[in-house]
Coordinates of C-alpha atoms in Angstrom, one line a residue:
M1 CA 152.2 56.8 38.8
V2 CA 151.8 59.9 41.0
M3 CA 150.0 61.9 38.3
A4 CA 147.7 59.0 37.6
K5 CA 146.7 58.7 41.3
S6 CA 146.0 62.4 41.5
A7 CA 143.8 62.2 38.4
T8 CA 141.9 59.3 39.7
S9 CA 141.4 60.9 43.2
S10 CA 140.2 64.3 42.0
P11 CA 136.7 63.2 40.8
R12 CA 136.3 61.3 44.1
N13 CA 137.0 64.4 46.1
R14 CA 134.6 66.4 44.0
S15 CA 132.0 63.8 44.5
S16 CA 132.6 63.9 48.3
R17 CA 132.2 67.7 48.4
S18 CA 129.1 67.5 46.3
G19 CA 127.6 65.0 48.7
D20 CA 128.5 67.2 51.7
L21 CA 126.8 70.2 50.0
L22 CA 123.8 68.1 49.2
E23 CA 123.5 67.0 52.9
L24 CA 123.9 70.6 54.0
A25 CA 121.2 71.8 51.6
I26 CA 118.8 69.0 52.7
G27 CA 119.5 69.8 56.4
V28 CA 118.8 73.6 55.8
G29 CA 115.7 72.7 53.9
I30 CA 114.4 70.4 56.7
V31 CA 115.1 73.2 59.3
C32 CA 113.2 75.7 57.1
V33 CA 110.3 73.4 56.7
V34 CA 110.1 72.7 60.4
L35 CA 110.3 76.5 61.2
F36 CA 107.6 77.2 58.6
I37 CA 105.3 74.6 60.1
G38 CA 106.2 75.7 63.7
S39 CA 105.1 79.2 62.8
F40 CA 101.5 77.9 62.6
L41 CA 101.6 75.9 65.7
R42 CA 101.7 77.1 69.3
V43 CA 103.5 74.6 71.6
R44 CA 104.2 75.9 75.1
A45 CA 105.5 73.9 78.1
D46 CA 105.6 75.3 81.6
L47 CA 108.0 73.2 83.6
T48 CA 107.9 75.3 86.8
N49 CA 106.5 73.8 90.0
E50 CA 104.0 76.6 90.5
Q51 CA 103.0 76.8 86.8
R52 CA 104.0 80.5 87.0
F53 CA 104.0 80.9 83.2
T54 CA 100.5 79.4 82.8
L55 CA 97.4 81.5 82.9
T56 CA 94.6 80.4 85.2
P57 CA 91.5 79.3 83.3
A58 CA 89.7 82.5 84.4
T59 CA 92.3 84.8 83.0
R60 CA 92.6 82.8 79.8
E61 CA 88.8 83.0 79.3
M62 CA 88.8 86.8 79.9
V63 CA 91.7 87.3 77.5
E64 CA 90.0 85.2 74.8
E65 CA 86.8 87.2 75.0
L66 CA 88.4 90.6 74.8
P67 CA 86.2 92.7 72.5
D68 CA 88.9 95.2 71.5
I69 CA 92.5 96.2 71.8
V70 CA 94.0 96.6 75.3
Y71 CA 97.2 98.6 75.5
V72 CA 99.5 98.2 78.6
K73 CA 102.3 100.7 79.5
V74 CA 104.6 99.2 82.1
Y75 CA 106.9 101.7 83.9
L76 CA 108.9 99.1 85.8
T77 CA 112.1 99.0 83.8
G78 CA 115.5 100.6 83.6
G79 CA 118.4 100.1 86.0
L80 CA 116.7 98.1 88.7
P81 CA 117.9 95.8 91.6
A82 CA 117.6 92.1 91.0
D83 CA 114.3 91.7 92.9
L84 CA 112.6 94.4 90.9
Q85 CA 114.1 93.1 87.6
R86 CA 112.5 89.8 88.5
L87 CA 109.1 91.5 88.9
S88 CA 109.6 93.4 85.7
Q89 CA 110.5 90.2 83.8
A90 CA 107.5 88.4 85.4
A91 CA 105.2 91.2 84.1
K92 CA 106.6 90.8 80.6
D93 CA 106.2 87.0 80.8
L94 CA 102.6 87.4 81.9
L95 CA 101.8 89.8 79.0
D96 CA 103.5 87.5 76.5
E97 CA 101.4 84.6 77.8
M98 CA 98.3 86.7 77.4
R99 CA 99.4 87.7 73.8
A100 CA 99.8 84.0 73.0
Y101 CA 96.0 83.8 73.2
Q102 CA 95.1 87.2 71.8
P103 CA 98.1 88.5 69.8
D104 CA 96.1 91.1 67.9
K105 CA 94.2 92.5 71.0
I106 CA 96.9 92.8 73.6
Q107 CA 99.8 95.3 73.0
Y108 CA 102.3 96.5 75.6
S109 CA 105.5 98.6 76.0
F110 CA 107.9 99.1 78.8
I111 CA 108.8 102.7 79.5
D112 CA 111.6 104.0 81.8
P113 CA 110.3 107.2 83.5
N114 CA 114.0 108.0 84.3
A115 CA 115.2 107.8 80.8
S116 CA 115.4 111.6 80.3
T117 CA 118.6 113.3 81.5
D118 CA 116.7 116.5 82.1
E119 CA 115.5 116.8 85.7
K120 CA 112.6 119.0 84.8
T121 CA 111.3 116.6 82.2
R122 CA 111.6 113.7 84.7
K123 CA 109.6 115.7 87.3
Q124 CA 106.9 116.3 84.8
I125 CA 106.7 112.6 84.0
Y126 CA 106.5 111.8 87.7
D127 CA 103.7 114.3 88.2
Q128 CA 101.8 113.0 85.2
L129 CA 102.1 109.3 86.4
Q130 CA 100.9 110.3 89.9
E131 CA 97.9 112.1 88.4
Q132 CA 97.0 109.0 86.5
G133 CA 96.9 106.9 89.8
L134 CA 100.4 105.4 90.1
T135 CA 102.5 105.7 93.2
Y136 CA 106.2 105.8 93.4
S137 CA 108.8 104.0 95.5
S138 CA 112.3 105.0 96.4
I139 CA 115.2 102.4 96.0
R140 CA 118.8 102.6 97.0
L141 CA 121.3 101.7 94.4
Q142 CA 125.1 101.0 94.7
E143 CA 127.1 102.3 91.7
A144 CA 130.9 102.5 91.7
G145 CA 131.1 102.0 95.4
A146 CA 128.6 104.8 96.1
Y147 CA 124.9 104.7 97.1
S148 CA 122.2 106.8 95.4
E149 CA 118.4 107.1 95.7
R150 CA 116.2 106.6 92.7
I151 CA 112.5 107.1 92.2
I152 CA 110.7 104.3 90.4
F153 CA 107.1 103.8 89.4
P154 CA 106.4 100.0 89.8
G155 CA 103.1 100.0 88.0
A156 CA 101.4 100.0 84.7
L157 CA 98.5 101.8 82.9
V158 CA 95.9 99.6 81.2
T159 CA 94.0 101.4 78.4
Y160 CA 90.9 100.1 76.7
R161 CA 89.4 102.6 74.3
D162 CA 89.0 105.8 76.2
K163 CA 89.4 104.3 79.6
T164 CA 92.7 104.0 81.5
V165 CA 93.1 101.9 84.7
P166 CA 96.2 102.2 86.9
V167 CA 97.6 99.0 88.3
Q168 CA 100.2 98.9 91.0
L169 CA 102.5 96.0 90.4
L170 CA 104.4 96.5 93.7
K171 CA 101.8 96.5 96.6
T172 CA 103.3 98.3 99.6
Q173 CA 103.0 101.4 101.6
L174 CA 106.7 101.3 102.3
R175 CA 108.8 103.5 100.0
A176 CA 111.7 101.0 100.1
P177 CA 110.6 97.6 98.8
D178 CA 112.4 94.4 100.0
A179 CA 112.5 90.8 98.7
E180 CA 109.5 89.6 100.7
I181 CA 107.3 92.5 99.3
V182 CA 108.4 91.8 95.8
N183 CA 107.6 88.1 96.2
R184 CA 104.1 89.0 97.5
S185 CA 103.7 91.2 94.5
L186 CA 104.7 88.3 92.2
N187 CA 102.0 86.2 93.8
N188 CA 99.4 88.8 93.1
L189 CA 100.7 89.8 89.7
E190 CA 98.2 87.9 87.5
Y191 CA 95.4 89.0 89.9
E192 CA 96.3 92.6 89.7
M193 CA 96.7 92.6 85.9
A194 CA 93.5 90.6 85.3
S195 CA 91.6 92.8 87.7
A196 CA 92.8 95.9 85.8
F197 CA 91.7 94.3 82.5
R198 CA 88.3 93.6 83.9
Q199 CA 87.9 97.1 85.2
A200 CA 88.9 98.6 81.9
I201 CA 86.5 96.5 79.8
T202 CA 83.6 96.5 82.3
L203 CA 81.0 99.1 81.5
K204 CA 78.9 98.8 84.7
K205 CA 80.4 97.9 88.1
P206 CA 78.5 96.1 90.9
R207 CA 77.3 98.4 93.6
I208 CA 78.3 98.0 97.2
A209 CA 77.1 100.1 100.2
F210 CA 78.6 100.4 103.7
L211 CA 75.7 100.7 106.2
E212 CA 75.7 103.8 108.5
G213 CA 73.5 104.9 111.3
Q214 CA 74.2 102.4 114.1
G215 CA 77.7 103.5 115.0
E216 CA 79.5 101.5 112.3
L217 CA 83.1 102.0 111.4
S218 CA 83.5 104.7 108.8
G219 CA 85.8 107.2 107.2
M220 CA 89.5 106.6 107.8
Q221 CA 88.8 103.6 110.0
I222 CA 87.9 101.6 106.8
A223 CA 89.7 103.8 104.3
D224 CA 92.0 101.1 103.0
M225 CA 89.2 98.6 102.3
T226 CA 87.0 101.2 100.8
N227 CA 89.8 102.3 98.4
L228 CA 90.5 98.6 97.5
L229 CA 86.9 97.9 96.8
K230 CA 86.6 101.0 94.6
E231 CA 89.1 99.5 92.2
Q232 CA 86.5 96.9 91.3
Y233 CA 83.1 98.1 92.5
D234 CA 81.0 101.2 92.8
V235 CA 81.2 101.9 96.6
S236 CA 79.0 104.2 98.6
T237 CA 77.4 104.6 102.0
V238 CA 73.7 104.3 102.9
R239 CA 71.5 105.1 105.9
I240 CA 68.2 103.3 106.2
D241 CA 66.5 105.6 108.8
E242 CA 63.4 103.4 108.6
K243 CA 62.8 104.2 104.9
L244 CA 61.5 101.3 102.9
D245 CA 63.2 102.5 99.8
A246 CA 66.6 102.9 101.3
L247 CA 68.0 99.6 99.8
S248 CA 65.4 98.8 97.2
I249 CA 62.5 100.1 95.1
R250 CA 59.3 98.5 93.9
P251 CA 58.8 99.1 90.1
E252 CA 55.3 99.3 88.7
K253 CA 53.9 96.0 87.5
M254 CA 56.3 94.0 89.6
N255 CA 55.4 91.8 92.6
F256 CA 58.7 92.2 94.4
R257 CA 61.2 94.9 95.0
V258 CA 64.4 95.5 93.1
N259 CA 67.6 96.2 95.1
N260 CA 69.5 99.4 94.6
Y261 CA 72.7 97.7 95.6
D262 CA 74.3 94.3 94.9
A263 CA 75.9 93.9 98.3
L264 CA 75.8 95.5 101.8
I265 CA 78.6 95.7 104.3
I266 CA 77.7 96.1 108.0
A267 CA 81.0 96.8 109.8
K268 CA 81.0 96.8 113.6
P269 CA 77.7 98.5 114.7
D270 CA 77.4 99.4 118.3
S271 CA 73.8 100.5 118.8
T272 CA 70.4 99.0 118.4
F273 CA 68.8 98.5 114.9
A274 CA 65.3 99.8 114.7
G275 CA 62.7 97.2 113.7
R276 CA 61.9 98.8 110.4
D277 CA 65.7 99.0 109.6
R278 CA 66.0 95.3 110.2
Y279 CA 63.0 94.6 108.0
V280 CA 64.6 96.6 105.1
I281 CA 67.8 94.6 105.5
D282 CA 65.7 91.4 105.6
Q283 CA 63.9 92.2 102.3
F284 CA 67.2 93.3 100.7
I285 CA 68.4 89.7 101.4
M286 CA 65.1 88.1 100.2
N287 CA 65.5 89.9 96.9
G288 CA 68.9 88.5 96.3
G289 CA 71.1 91.0 98.0
K290 CA 74.4 89.9 99.5
V291 CA 75.5 90.9 103.0
L292 CA 78.9 90.8 104.7
W293 CA 78.2 91.0 108.5
L294 CA 81.2 92.1 110.6
I295 CA 79.7 92.0 114.1
D296 CA 81.1 92.3 117.6
A297 CA 78.8 90.7 120.2
M298 CA 80.7 92.1 123.1
N299 CA 81.8 95.7 123.7
A300 CA 85.4 95.1 124.6
N301 CA 88.1 97.5 123.3
L302 CA 91.6 98.6 124.2
D303 CA 90.7 102.2 124.7
S304 CA 89.1 101.4 128.0
L305 CA 92.4 99.8 129.2
R306 CA 94.5 102.8 128.6
T307 CA 93.3 104.5 131.7
N308 CA 92.4 101.5 133.8
Q309 CA 94.1 98.1 133.9
V310 CA 90.8 96.3 134.0
S311 CA 87.4 96.7 132.1
M312 CA 84.2 94.7 131.9
A313 CA 83.0 93.5 128.5
R314 CA 79.2 93.1 128.1
P315 CA 77.0 92.3 125.1
Y316 CA 76.0 95.0 122.7
D317 CA 72.3 95.5 122.4
L318 CA 72.0 95.3 118.6
D319 CA 68.7 93.4 118.4
L320 CA 70.1 91.3 115.5
D321 CA 70.2 87.9 117.3
D322 CA 66.8 86.6 116.1
Q323 CA 67.4 87.8 112.5
L324 CA 70.8 86.1 112.2
F325 CA 69.3 83.0 113.9
A326 CA 66.7 82.8 111.2
Y327 CA 69.4 82.9 108.5
G328 CA 71.3 80.0 110.2
V329 CA 73.9 81.5 112.6
R330 CA 74.1 82.5 116.2
L331 CA 76.6 85.0 117.7
N332 CA 77.6 83.8 121.2
K333 CA 78.0 86.3 124.0
D334 CA 81.6 85.5 124.8
L335 CA 85.3 86.4 124.1
L336 CA 87.9 84.0 123.0
L337 CA 91.5 83.7 124.2
D338 CA 93.9 82.0 121.8
R339 CA 97.5 81.1 122.4
N340 CA 98.2 81.8 118.8
C341 CA 97.9 85.6 119.1
A342 CA 99.3 89.0 118.3
P343 CA 101.7 90.8 120.7
I344 CA 101.1 93.8 122.8
E345 CA 103.6 96.2 124.4
I346 CA 103.0 97.4 127.9
Y347 CA 105.0 99.1 130.6
T348 CA 106.2 96.9 133.4
Q349 CA 108.0 97.7 136.7
P350 CA 110.3 100.7 136.4
Y351 CA 114.0 99.8 135.9
G352 CA 115.8 102.5 137.9
N353 CA 114.3 105.8 136.8
Q354 CA 113.0 104.5 133.5
R355 CA 109.8 102.7 132.8
K356 CA 110.3 99.5 131.0
L357 CA 108.4 98.7 127.8
E358 CA 108.0 95.0 127.2
R359 CA 106.2 92.8 124.6
F360 CA 103.8 90.1 125.6
P361 CA 101.4 87.7 123.9
W362 CA 97.9 89.4 123.9
Y363 CA 95.5 86.4 124.0
F364 CA 92.5 88.7 123.2
E365 CA 93.8 89.2 119.7
P366 CA 93.9 85.8 118.0
V367 CA 95.9 85.3 114.8
I368 CA 93.9 82.8 112.8
I369 CA 95.7 80.5 110.3
P370 CA 93.2 79.5 107.6
T371 CA 92.9 75.8 107.2
S372 CA 89.8 75.5 105.0
G373 CA 90.2 74.6 101.4
H374 CA 87.4 77.1 100.4
P375 CA 88.6 79.6 97.7
I376 CA 87.7 82.6 100.0
V377 CA 90.5 81.6 102.5
S378 CA 92.8 79.4 100.4
N379 CA 96.4 80.5 100.5
L380 CA 95.8 83.5 102.7
D381 CA 98.2 85.0 105.3
P382 CA 97.2 84.7 108.9
I383 CA 94.1 86.7 109.9
H384 CA 94.4 89.2 112.8
L385 CA 91.3 89.5 115.0
R386 CA 90.6 91.6 118.1
F387 CA 88.2 90.7 120.9
V388 CA 86.5 88.0 118.7
G389 CA 83.6 85.9 119.9
S390 CA 82.5 82.4 118.8
L391 CA 79.5 81.6 116.6
D392 CA 77.4 78.6 116.0
T393 CA 75.5 77.4 112.9
I394 CA 71.8 76.6 113.1
A395 CA 70.0 74.0 111.1
T396 CA 67.9 75.8 108.5
D397 CA 66.2 74.5 105.4
N398 CA 67.8 75.3 102.0
V399 CA 70.9 77.0 103.4
K400 CA 74.4 75.6 103.2
K401 CA 76.9 76.6 105.9
T402 CA 80.6 76.6 105.4
I403 CA 83.0 77.4 108.2
L404 CA 85.7 79.7 106.8
L405 CA 87.8 80.5 109.9
S406 CA 88.3 78.8 113.3
T407 CA 90.6 79.4 116.2
S408 CA 93.5 77.2 117.1
A409 CA 93.6 74.0 119.2
Y410 CA 94.6 76.2 122.2
T411 CA 91.5 78.4 122.8
R412 CA 89.6 79.3 125.9
M413 CA 86.1 80.8 125.9
L414 CA 85.2 83.5 128.5
R415 CA 81.4 83.9 128.8
N416 CA 79.5 87.1 129.4
P417 CA 80.4 89.2 131.4
V418 CA 84.1 89.1 130.6
R419 CA 86.7 90.7 132.7
V420 CA 89.3 92.2 130.3
S421 CA 92.6 92.8 132.0
L422 CA 96.2 93.5 131.0
G423 CA 97.2 91.1 133.7
V424 CA 96.3 88.2 131.4
V425 CA 99.7 88.6 129.7
E426 CA 101.5 87.3 132.8
A427 CA 98.9 84.8 134.0
D428 CA 98.9 81.0 133.4
M429 CA 95.9 80.6 131.1
G430 CA 96.1 76.8 131.2
F431 CA 95.9 76.3 127.4
D432 CA 97.5 72.9 127.7
R433 CA 95.0 71.8 130.3
T434 CA 91.6 73.3 129.5
T435 CA 90.7 74.3 126.0
T436 CA 87.7 74.6 123.7
P437 CA 89.5 74.1 120.4
Y438 CA 88.7 75.1 116.9
L439 CA 85.8 77.5 117.6
P440 CA 84.2 79.0 114.4
V441 CA 84.6 82.7 113.9
A442 CA 83.5 83.1 110.3
V443 CA 80.9 81.3 108.3
L444 CA 79.5 81.4 104.7
L445 CA 75.8 81.0 104.3
E446 CA 74.4 80.1 100.8
G447 CA 70.9 79.3 99.7
N448 CA 67.3 80.4 99.7
F449 CA 66.7 82.2 103.0
T450 CA 63.4 82.5 104.8
S451 CA 62.4 86.0 106.0
A452 CA 63.1 86.6 109.7
F453 CA 59.7 88.4 109.8
V454 CA 57.5 85.4 109.0
D455 CA 54.3 85.6 111.1
L456 CA 55.5 88.8 112.8
L457 CA 54.0 91.4 110.5
P458 CA 50.4 92.6 110.2
K459 CA 48.5 91.1 107.3
E460 CA 47.5 94.5 105.9
F461 CA 51.2 95.4 105.8
T462 CA 52.3 92.2 104.0
D463 CA 49.4 92.4 101.5
D464 CA 50.1 96.0 100.6
P465 CA 51.2 96.0 97.0
T466 CA 53.5 99.0 97.5
V467 CA 55.4 97.1 100.2
G468 CA 56.3 94.0 98.0
Y469 CA 56.9 91.7 101.0
R470 CA 58.7 88.5 100.2
E471 CA 58.6 85.6 102.6
Q472 CA 60.9 83.2 100.7
G473 CA 64.1 84.7 99.3
A474 CA 65.8 84.3 96.0
R475 CA 69.1 82.4 96.1
T476 CA 71.8 84.5 97.6
A477 CA 74.8 84.4 100.0
Q478 CA 75.9 86.0 103.3
I479 CA 79.1 85.9 105.3
V480 CA 79.2 86.4 109.0
I481 CA 82.5 87.2 110.8
S482 CA 82.3 87.6 114.6
D483 CA 84.7 90.5 114.8
G484 CA 84.0 94.0 113.6
N485 CA 87.7 95.0 113.9
V486 CA 88.7 92.7 111.1
I487 CA 88.1 95.5 108.5
E488 CA 89.6 98.3 110.7
N489 CA 92.9 99.7 109.4
R490 CA 95.4 101.3 111.7
I491 CA 95.3 105.2 111.8
D492 CA 98.1 107.7 112.6
P493 CA 96.1 110.7 113.8
A494 CA 99.2 112.9 114.1
K495 CA 100.0 112.4 110.4
E496 CA 96.4 112.2 109.4
M497 CA 97.1 108.9 107.5
F498 CA 96.0 105.3 107.6
Y499 CA 98.0 102.1 107.1
M500 CA 97.3 99.2 104.8
L501 CA 94.9 96.8 106.4
G502 CA 97.0 94.0 107.8
F503 CA 99.9 96.3 108.7
D504 CA 101.6 95.4 112.0
R505 CA 103.3 98.3 113.8
Y506 CA 105.8 96.0 115.6
A507 CA 107.0 94.3 112.3
N508 CA 106.6 97.6 110.5
S509 CA 105.2 95.8 107.5
K510 CA 102.0 94.2 106.3
I511 CA 102.0 90.6 107.6
Y512 CA 98.3 89.8 108.0
G513 CA 95.8 88.7 105.4
N514 CA 92.7 90.6 106.5
R515 CA 92.8 92.7 103.3
E516 CA 92.8 89.7 101.0
L517 CA 90.2 87.9 103.1
L518 CA 87.7 90.7 102.8
I519 CA 88.2 91.3 99.1
N520 CA 87.8 87.6 98.5
C521 CA 84.6 87.7 100.5
M522 CA 83.2 90.4 98.3
N523 CA 84.5 88.7 95.1
Y524 CA 82.8 85.5 96.1
L525 CA 79.5 87.2 97.1
L526 CA 79.4 89.1 93.9
D527 CA 80.2 86.0 91.8
D528 CA 83.7 87.2 90.9
K529 CA 85.0 83.7 91.7
A530 CA 87.4 84.0 88.7
L531 CA 89.4 86.6 90.7
I532 CA 89.6 84.4 93.7
S533 CA 91.0 81.5 91.7
I534 CA 93.7 83.8 90.4
R535 CA 94.6 85.1 93.8
S536 CA 94.9 81.6 95.3
R537 CA 98.1 80.8 93.3
A538 CA 101.4 81.1 95.1
I539 CA 104.9 81.5 93.8
A540 CA 107.8 80.5 96.1
L541 CA 110.6 82.9 96.7
R542 CA 113.9 81.3 95.9
Q543 CA 116.3 84.1 96.9
L544 CA 120.0 83.8 96.2
D545 CA 122.4 84.2 99.2
P546 CA 123.4 87.9 98.8
Q547 CA 126.7 87.4 100.7
R548 CA 127.7 84.5 98.5
V549 CA 126.7 86.4 95.4
A550 CA 129.0 89.3 96.4
M551 CA 131.9 86.9 97.1
E552 CA 131.6 84.7 94.0
R553 CA 130.3 87.3 91.5
S554 CA 133.6 87.5 89.5
F555 CA 134.0 83.7 89.4
W556 CA 130.6 83.1 88.0
Q557 CA 130.9 85.9 85.5
I558 CA 134.0 84.4 84.1
I559 CA 132.4 81.0 84.0
A560 CA 129.3 82.4 82.2
V561 CA 131.5 84.2 79.6
A562 CA 134.4 81.7 79.1
L563 CA 132.6 78.4 79.3
P564 CA 130.4 78.8 76.2
I565 CA 133.4 79.9 74.2
L566 CA 135.5 77.0 75.4
I567 CA 132.7 74.6 74.6
S568 CA 132.4 76.0 71.1
I569 CA 136.2 75.7 70.5
L570 CA 136.3 72.1 71.8
A571 CA 133.3 71.3 69.6
G572 CA 135.0 72.8 66.5
I573 CA 138.2 70.9 67.2
A574 CA 136.2 67.7 67.6
Y575 CA 134.3 68.2 64.4
H576 CA 137.6 69.0 62.5
L577 CA 139.2 65.8 63.8
Y578 CA 136.0 63.9 62.9
R579 CA 136.0 65.3 59.3
R580 CA 139.7 64.7 58.9
R581 CA 139.4 61.0 60.1
R582 CA 136.4 60.5 57.8
S583 CA 138.4 61.9 54.8
T584 CA 141.3 59.5 55.6
F585 CA 139.0 56.5 55.6
T586 CA 137.3 57.6 52.4
A587 CA 140.6 58.0 50.7

């Protein structure tokens, strides 16, 4: 009987094993088919709140239209702190996302400049990277209970054909980056990379000129903005000196003039514009030129307060009022006090034998928080202004006006002449009782402007074919900001260096958005709205508690290693019991 039972059960067991093998083969076949089909499909899902792994439409369009191979060398790799590893991984994710749209035309590699054990070789690599335009940072690492300094190059080189563009992934002038700086760099990562791609593949850059000749800011005063603009544009300076051909030329067989530049920046002039110079600027605008006006209506400054506690601010005699009025804006002869302002340090009454340096709110330096949804000011850090005046918009035909920046609800207006005194820091300014809130300080003008010289010029001059006078302008845009200091970076004369625009000496870091505001202005004026749309994205910093990380590090390491193993063992035991029970029922 036993032998008979064994003989009858053997074919059944073989049939069961054959069925299991068939099921396994079918399962493997289904997986292979799914993988084969999936290799031809691109399905991506970005579940992050900020859509950080999704390219903006502007970047995607630029990537899809790449004419040839772009090769990227990223030097942010190796043994890095957690924050910089996050930035490095974000750069890799960004490049992978770009490759998803152009796998054949985007190639990249990550290179550790500290990989060599030979110090001489490393130094040669450092020198070579600096010659190519990358800057280094110094980080402090803790290894085996000891601290060490390490040089890193948080940047990349974007090469297209025979052109290489450096891109700094970590934007800071401080040699030791912190989590906040890294997060700001994460916010700007796509912008920086897309901007580098555009620079590499663009054959001809738009031309920008800084106007000189009327006491405008120049040299190191605007060095940071000049260097930033040079990354995207061809930047130079120009003096009109009453020459008609300073900003434009009139080619033969053409009725109107052709501009030599795409945009003009007028940064804090302090002397009168000659009538012929104003005419040249007017015709530059009529022929489609873009202008960024950074104008102080009053001559207030801190230098006059260093020797005296009080000074009188009076209007500059620029002779631009009628011209700006014709374009649709009026600069008022006043100074604004804002409760939302930057601090100032001044010496107060001596304490013993020592003078006491204290910090007070300096109402003459408003800190403007952008509230407009316009792309120029969207998602910007607060803007730092100094001795700013108000402006009004004027009803003009065919010109659209958009207020970009306004003061806070707690603003007071001081009309010409204005007594500027350090004593304001201790005075009750009555912001809660008497205010003139939300005064405009920056406006965008767009449309077809009418010449400011209509009916003011002799007929023989306007009819002269060599002049090419134009009464009604081509469609263009202008931006007027009633503060010339908005573009001025801080300078350290002793060290012969300048600081990044927006740098605050009290915070010892960049905290203001002046830099981004002005580059957005130029991007918008020159129709680079794609770059603005990229910059407007923000990624929130979700930093781990460093103290808790240090205390619970071992516990979570054990969990991370042991838990998957334990789950695998339990799953194996459960599957074994299931098979055993199934075999019992089958028998």
